[in-house]
Amino acid sequence: MPGPTLRKLEILELFRDELQVSLPPATDQFLSDAVDFVARLLLMMDIGRHRQGLWVINQDPINWSSGSLSDLIATQFDGRKELDTPVRLERIFIAPNLELIGGIKIVWTDNLADHLRMSEDDTQVSIFSHINFLKMNLDNPLFPPGFMTETIRTLALLLPRRDAYVRSWLQKQQRLMELHNRIDRQAASEGRLKAAERQITKFVFWHDRLVILKQAFDESQPKNLRQWWNDRRNPVQWYNFWFAVALIVGLTVFFGVAATVEGAIQVYKAYHPSPSP
């Protein structure tokens, strides 16, 4: 792929010069698609129009009609913060809890542009897990400075290393996705972020998507007993709920046993009447 500052039209002209032929319009489109395909492989981003049977993703592809690849990426990840809602990224804010507590489905994606993007009315979130790709491109001039490092930090936030709960959950996810090969086995290789590193202000490129995801997580309510049991975000609410459940179950059992004993006594008396004086 030519230099990062070359515009797409200039890249196409270079290819024409290499081929040393004048291409008809139909072949021009084929050449443009070929350049888009190379860009997709290089950046792991869905660039260019879809070809039948090749792409199965939720979002629309990124149109690269002019400008350089660097310009295109800069428009996708410009670092502008449009949301100023304060949120706290607590230790409980990890990928397994998004599903188990928040009821938010995790969708593993190969498209970097979809990372942390919510869809389906904020009921599912995409996660780009290919941490080896991120590490290999730490110094790639196509991406804004610090972008790859911050993306790795989002994985450390959601998939912290040495967390047995995360490791067990991720292994199950890998077995489920084994045929698709969309989960990097090293995704949970980064240590847990410290409290100061988990401040939302420490995130620039992924700030708004993290805010939206955290808001969806905070606003979610338990929908079944399993979620009620695992949801410790509000300890007072958790204890009150399970105290009420225990009280209801206890009273039900007590009155059930009492009714059974009373019935047994009545049956016994029916077959063994007291002797007349």
Coordinates of N, CA and C in Angstrom, one line a residue, residues 118-248:
M118 N -22.9 0.4 20.4 CA -24.1 -0.3 20.8 C -25.1 -0.3 19.7
S119 N -26.0 -1.3 19.7 CA -27.0 -1.5 18.7 C -28.2 -2.2 19.2
E120 N -29.2 -2.5 18.4 CA -30.4 -3.2 18.8 C -31.0 -2.5 20.0
D121 N -31.2 -1.2 19.9 CA -31.8 -0.4 21.0 C -31.0 -0.5 22.3
D122 N -29.7 -0.4 22.2 CA -28.8 -0.5 23.3 C -28.9 -1.8 24.1
T123 N -29.2 -2.9 23.4 CA -29.2 -4.2 24.1 C -28.0 -5.1 23.7
Q124 N -27.2 -4.6 22.8 CA -26.0 -5.4 22.5 C -24.8 -4.4 22.2
V125 N -23.6 -4.9 22.4 CA -22.4 -4.0 22.2 C -21.4 -4.9 21.5
S126 N -20.7 -4.3 20.5 CA -19.6 -4.9 19.8 C -18.3 -4.7 20.5
I127 N -17.5 -5.7 20.5 CA -16.1 -5.6 21.1 C -15.1 -6.2 20.1
F128 N -14.1 -5.4 19.8 CA -13.0 -5.7 18.9 C -11.9 -6.3 19.8
S129 N -11.7 -7.6 19.8 CA -10.8 -8.3 20.7 C -9.4 -8.6 20.2
H130 N -9.1 -8.1 19.0 CA -7.8 -8.5 18.4 C -6.7 -7.7 18.9
I131 N -6.2 -8.0 20.1 CA -5.2 -7.2 20.8 C -3.9 -7.3 20.1
N132 N -3.6 -8.4 19.5 CA -2.3 -8.6 18.8 C -2.2 -7.6 17.6
F133 N -3.3 -7.4 16.9 CA -3.3 -6.4 15.9 C -3.1 -5.1 16.4
L134 N -3.7 -4.7 17.5 CA -3.5 -3.4 18.2 C -2.1 -3.2 18.6
K135 N -1.4 -4.2 19.1 CA -0.1 -4.1 19.6 C 0.9 -3.9 18.4
M136 N 0.6 -4.7 17.3 CA 1.5 -4.6 16.2 C 1.4 -3.2 15.5
N137 N 0.3 -2.5 15.7 CA 0.1 -1.2 15.0 C 0.2 0.0 16.0
L138 N 0.9 -0.2 17.1 CA 1.1 0.9 18.0 C 1.7 2.1 17.4
D139 N 2.6 1.9 16.5 CA 3.3 3.0 15.9 C 2.9 3.3 14.4
N140 N 1.8 2.7 14.0 CA 1.3 2.9 12.7 C 0.9 4.3 12.4
P141 N 1.5 5.0 11.5 CA 1.2 6.5 11.3 C -0.2 6.7 10.7
L142 N -0.8 5.7 10.3 CA -2.2 5.8 9.8 C -3.2 6.2 10.9
F143 N -2.9 5.8 12.1 CA -3.8 6.0 13.2 C -3.3 7.2 14.0
P144 N -4.3 7.9 14.7 CA -3.9 9.0 15.5 C -3.0 8.6 16.6
P145 N -2.0 9.4 17.1 CA -1.2 9.1 18.2 C -2.0 8.7 19.4
G146 N -1.6 7.6 20.1 CA -2.3 7.2 21.3 C -3.5 6.4 21.1
F147 N -4.0 6.3 19.8 CA -5.3 5.6 19.6 C -5.2 4.1 19.9
M148 N -4.1 3.4 19.5 CA -4.0 2.0 19.7 C -3.8 1.7 21.2
T149 N -3.0 2.5 21.9 CA -2.8 2.4 23.3 C -4.1 2.5 24.1
E150 N -4.9 3.5 23.7 CA -6.2 3.6 24.4 C -7.2 2.5 24.1
T151 N -7.2 2.0 22.9 CA -8.0 0.8 22.5 C -7.6 -0.4 23.4
I152 N -6.3 -0.6 23.5 CA -5.9 -1.7 24.4 C -6.4 -1.5 25.8
R153 N -6.4 -0.3 26.3 CA -6.9 0.0 27.6 C -8.3 -0.3 27.8
T154 N -9.1 -0.1 26.7 CA -10.5 -0.5 26.8 C -10.7 -2.0 27.0
L155 N -9.8 -2.8 26.4 CA -9.8 -4.2 26.6 C -9.4 -4.6 28.0
A156 N -8.4 -3.8 28.6 CA -8.0 -4.0 29.9 C -9.1 -3.7 30.9
L157 N -9.9 -2.7 30.5 CA -11.1 -2.3 31.4 C -12.1 -3.4 31.4
L158 N -12.5 -3.9 30.2 CA -13.6 -4.9 30.1 C -13.1 -6.3 30.3
L159 N -11.9 -6.6 30.0 CA -11.4 -8.0 30.1 C -10.1 -8.0 30.8
P160 N -10.1 -7.7 32.1 CA -8.8 -7.7 32.9 C -8.2 -9.0 33.1
R161 N -6.8 -9.0 33.0 CA -6.1 -10.3 33.2 C -6.1 -10.7 34.6
R162 N -5.9 -12.0 34.8 CA -5.8 -12.6 36.2 C -7.1 -12.5 36.9
D163 N -8.2 -12.4 36.3 CA -9.5 -12.4 36.9 C -10.1 -13.8 36.5
A164 N -10.3 -14.7 37.5 CA -10.7 -16.0 37.2 C -12.1 -16.0 36.5
Y165 N -13.0 -15.1 37.0 CA -14.3 -15.0 36.5 C -14.3 -14.6 35.0
V166 N -13.5 -13.6 34.7 CA -13.3 -13.2 33.3 C -12.7 -14.3 32.4
R167 N -11.7 -15.0 32.9 CA -11.1 -16.0 32.2 C -12.0 -17.2 31.9
S168 N -12.8 -17.6 32.8 CA -13.8 -18.7 32.6 C -14.8 -18.2 31.6
W169 N -15.3 -17.0 31.8 CA -16.4 -16.5 30.8 C -15.8 -16.4 29.4
L170 N -14.6 -15.9 29.3 CA -14.0 -15.8 28.0 C -13.7 -17.1 27.3
Q171 N -13.3 -18.1 28.1 CA -13.1 -19.4 27.5 C -14.4 -20.0 26.9
K172 N -15.5 -19.8 27.6 CA -16.8 -20.2 27.1 C -17.2 -19.5 25.8
Q173 N -16.9 -18.2 25.8 CA -17.2 -17.4 24.6 C -16.3 -17.9 23.4
Q174 N -15.1 -18.2 23.7 CA -14.2 -18.7 22.6 C -14.7 -20.1 22.1
R175 N -15.2 -20.9 22.9 CA -15.7 -22.2 22.5 C -17.0 -22.0 21.6
L176 N -17.8 -21.0 22.0 CA -19.0 -20.7 21.2 C -18.6 -20.1 19.8
M177 N -17.5 -19.3 19.8 CA -17.1 -18.7 18.6 C -16.0 -19.3 17.8
E178 N -15.7 -20.6 18.2 CA -14.5 -21.3 17.7 C -14.5 -21.3 16.1
L179 N -15.6 -21.6 15.5 CA -15.7 -21.7 14.1 C -15.5 -20.3 13.4
H180 N -15.9 -19.3 14.1 CA -15.8 -17.9 13.5 C -14.4 -17.3 13.7
N181 N -13.7 -17.7 14.7 CA -12.4 -17.3 15.0 C -12.3 -15.7 15.2
R182 N -13.3 -15.2 15.9 CA -13.4 -13.7 16.0 C -12.9 -13.3 17.4
I183 N -12.5 -14.2 18.2 CA -12.0 -13.7 19.6 C -10.5 -14.0 19.7
D184 N -9.7 -13.0 19.9 CA -8.3 -13.2 20.1 C -8.0 -13.9 21.4
R185 N -7.3 -14.9 21.4 CA -7.1 -15.7 22.7 C -6.2 -14.9 23.7
Q186 N -5.6 -13.8 23.2 CA -4.9 -13.0 24.1 C -5.6 -11.7 24.5
A187 N -6.9 -11.7 24.3 CA -7.7 -10.5 24.5 C -7.7 -10.1 26.0
A188 N -7.6 -11.0 26.9 CA -7.5 -10.7 28.3 C -6.1 -10.8 28.9
S189 N -5.2 -10.2 28.1 CA -3.8 -10.3 28.5 C -3.2 -9.1 29.2
E190 N -4.1 -8.0 29.4 CA -3.7 -6.8 30.0 C -4.1 -6.8 31.5
G191 N -3.3 -6.2 32.3 CA -3.7 -6.1 33.8 C -4.8 -5.2 34.0
R192 N -5.5 -5.4 35.1 CA -6.6 -4.5 35.5 C -6.2 -3.1 35.7
L193 N -7.0 -2.2 35.1 CA -6.7 -0.7 35.3 C -6.8 -0.3 36.7
K194 N -5.9 0.6 37.2 CA -6.0 1.1 38.5 C -7.2 2.2 38.5
A195 N -7.6 2.6 39.7 CA -8.7 3.5 39.9 C -8.5 4.8 39.1
A196 N -7.3 5.3 39.1 CA -7.0 6.5 38.4 C -7.0 6.3 36.9
E197 N -6.7 5.1 36.4 CA -6.7 4.8 35.0 C -8.1 4.6 34.5
R198 N -9.1 4.3 35.4 CA -10.4 4.0 35.0 C -11.3 5.3 34.9
Q199 N -10.7 6.4 35.2 CA -11.5 7.7 35.1 C -11.9 7.9 33.6
I200 N -13.2 8.2 33.4 CA -13.7 8.4 32.1 C -12.9 9.5 31.3
T201 N -12.4 10.5 32.1 CA -11.6 11.6 31.4 C -10.3 11.1 30.8
K202 N -9.9 9.9 31.2 CA -8.6 9.3 30.7 C -8.8 8.7 29.3
F203 N -10.1 8.7 28.8 CA -10.4 8.1 27.5 C -10.8 9.3 26.6
V204 N -10.2 9.3 25.4 CA -10.4 10.4 24.4 C -11.2 9.8 23.2
F205 N -10.6 8.9 22.5 CA -11.2 8.3 21.3 C -12.4 7.5 21.6
W206 N -12.5 6.8 22.7 CA -13.6 5.9 23.0 C -14.5 6.5 24.1
H207 N -14.3 7.8 24.4 CA -15.0 8.4 25.5 C -16.5 8.3 25.4
D208 N -17.1 8.7 24.3 CA -18.5 8.8 24.2 C -19.1 7.4 24.1
R209 N -18.5 6.4 23.5 CA -19.0 5.1 23.4 C -19.0 4.4 24.8
L210 N -18.0 4.7 25.6 CA -17.9 4.2 27.0 C -19.0 4.8 27.8
V211 N -19.2 6.1 27.6 CA -20.3 6.8 28.4 C -21.7 6.1 28.1
I212 N -21.9 5.9 26.8 CA -23.2 5.3 26.4 C -23.4 3.9 27.0
L213 N -22.3 3.1 26.9 CA -22.3 1.7 27.4 C -22.5 1.7 28.9
K214 N -21.8 2.6 29.6 CA -21.9 2.6 31.1 C -23.3 3.1 31.5
Q215 N -23.9 4.0 30.8 CA -25.3 4.5 31.1 C -26.3 3.3 30.8
A216 N -26.1 2.6 29.8 CA -27.0 1.4 29.5 C -26.9 0.4 30.6
F217 N -25.6 0.2 31.0 CA -25.4 -0.8 32.1 C -26.0 -0.3 33.4
D218 N -25.8 1.0 33.8 CA -26.4 1.5 35.0 C -27.9 1.5 35.0
E219 N -28.5 1.8 33.9 CA -30.0 1.9 33.8 C -30.7 0.5 33.7
S220 N -29.9 -0.5 33.4 CA -30.5 -1.9 33.3 C -31.0 -2.3 34.6
Q221 N -32.1 -3.1 34.6 CA -32.8 -3.6 35.8 C -32.8 -5.2 35.7
P222 N -32.6 -5.9 36.8 CA -32.7 -7.3 36.7 C -34.0 -7.8 36.2
K223 N -34.0 -8.8 35.3 CA -35.2 -9.3 34.7 C -35.5 -10.8 35.2
N224 N -34.6 -11.4 35.8 CA -34.8 -12.8 36.3 C -34.0 -13.0 37.6
L225 N -34.3 -14.1 38.3 CA -33.7 -14.4 39.6 C -32.2 -14.4 39.5
R226 N -31.6 -15.0 38.4 CA -30.2 -15.0 38.2 C -29.6 -13.6 38.2
Q227 N -30.2 -12.7 37.5 CA -29.7 -11.3 37.5 C -29.9 -10.7 38.8
W228 N -31.0 -10.9 39.5 CA -31.2 -10.4 40.8 C -30.1 -10.9 41.8
W229 N -29.7 -12.1 41.7 CA -28.7 -12.7 42.6 C -27.3 -12.1 42.3
N230 N -27.0 -11.8 41.1 CA -25.6 -11.4 40.7 C -25.5 -9.8 40.7
D231 N -26.6 -9.1 40.8 CA -26.6 -7.7 40.7 C -26.4 -7.1 42.1
R232 N -25.1 -6.7 42.4 CA -24.8 -6.2 43.7 C -24.5 -4.7 43.6
R233 N -25.0 -4.0 42.5 CA -24.7 -2.6 42.3 C -25.3 -1.8 43.4
N234 N -26.5 -2.2 43.9 CA -27.2 -1.5 45.0 C -27.4 -2.5 46.1
P235 N -26.4 -2.5 47.1 CA -26.5 -3.5 48.1 C -27.8 -3.5 48.9
V236 N -28.3 -2.3 49.2 CA -29.5 -2.1 50.0 C -30.7 -2.8 49.3
Q237 N -30.8 -2.5 48.0 CA -31.9 -3.1 47.2 C -31.7 -4.6 47.1
W238 N -30.5 -5.0 47.0 CA -30.2 -6.5 46.9 C -30.6 -7.2 48.2
Y239 N -30.2 -6.7 49.3 CA -30.6 -7.3 50.6 C -32.1 -7.3 50.8
N240 N -32.7 -6.1 50.5 CA -34.2 -6.0 50.7 C -34.9 -7.0 49.9
F241 N -34.5 -7.2 48.6 CA -35.1 -8.1 47.7 C -35.0 -9.5 48.2
W242 N -33.8 -9.9 48.6 CA -33.6 -11.3 49.0 C -34.2 -11.6 50.4
F243 N -34.3 -10.6 51.2 CA -34.9 -10.7 52.5 C -36.4 -11.0 52.3
A244 N -37.0 -10.2 51.4 CA -38.4 -10.4 51.1 C -38.7 -11.8 50.5
V245 N -37.8 -12.2 49.6 CA -37.9 -13.6 49.0 C -37.8 -14.6 50.0
A246 N -36.8 -14.5 50.9 CA -36.6 -15.5 52.0 C -37.8 -15.5 52.9
L247 N -38.4 -14.3 53.2 CA -39.5 -14.2 54.1 C -40.7 -14.9 53.5
I248 N -41.0 -14.6 52.2 CA -42.1 -15.2 51.5 C -42.0 -16.7 51.4

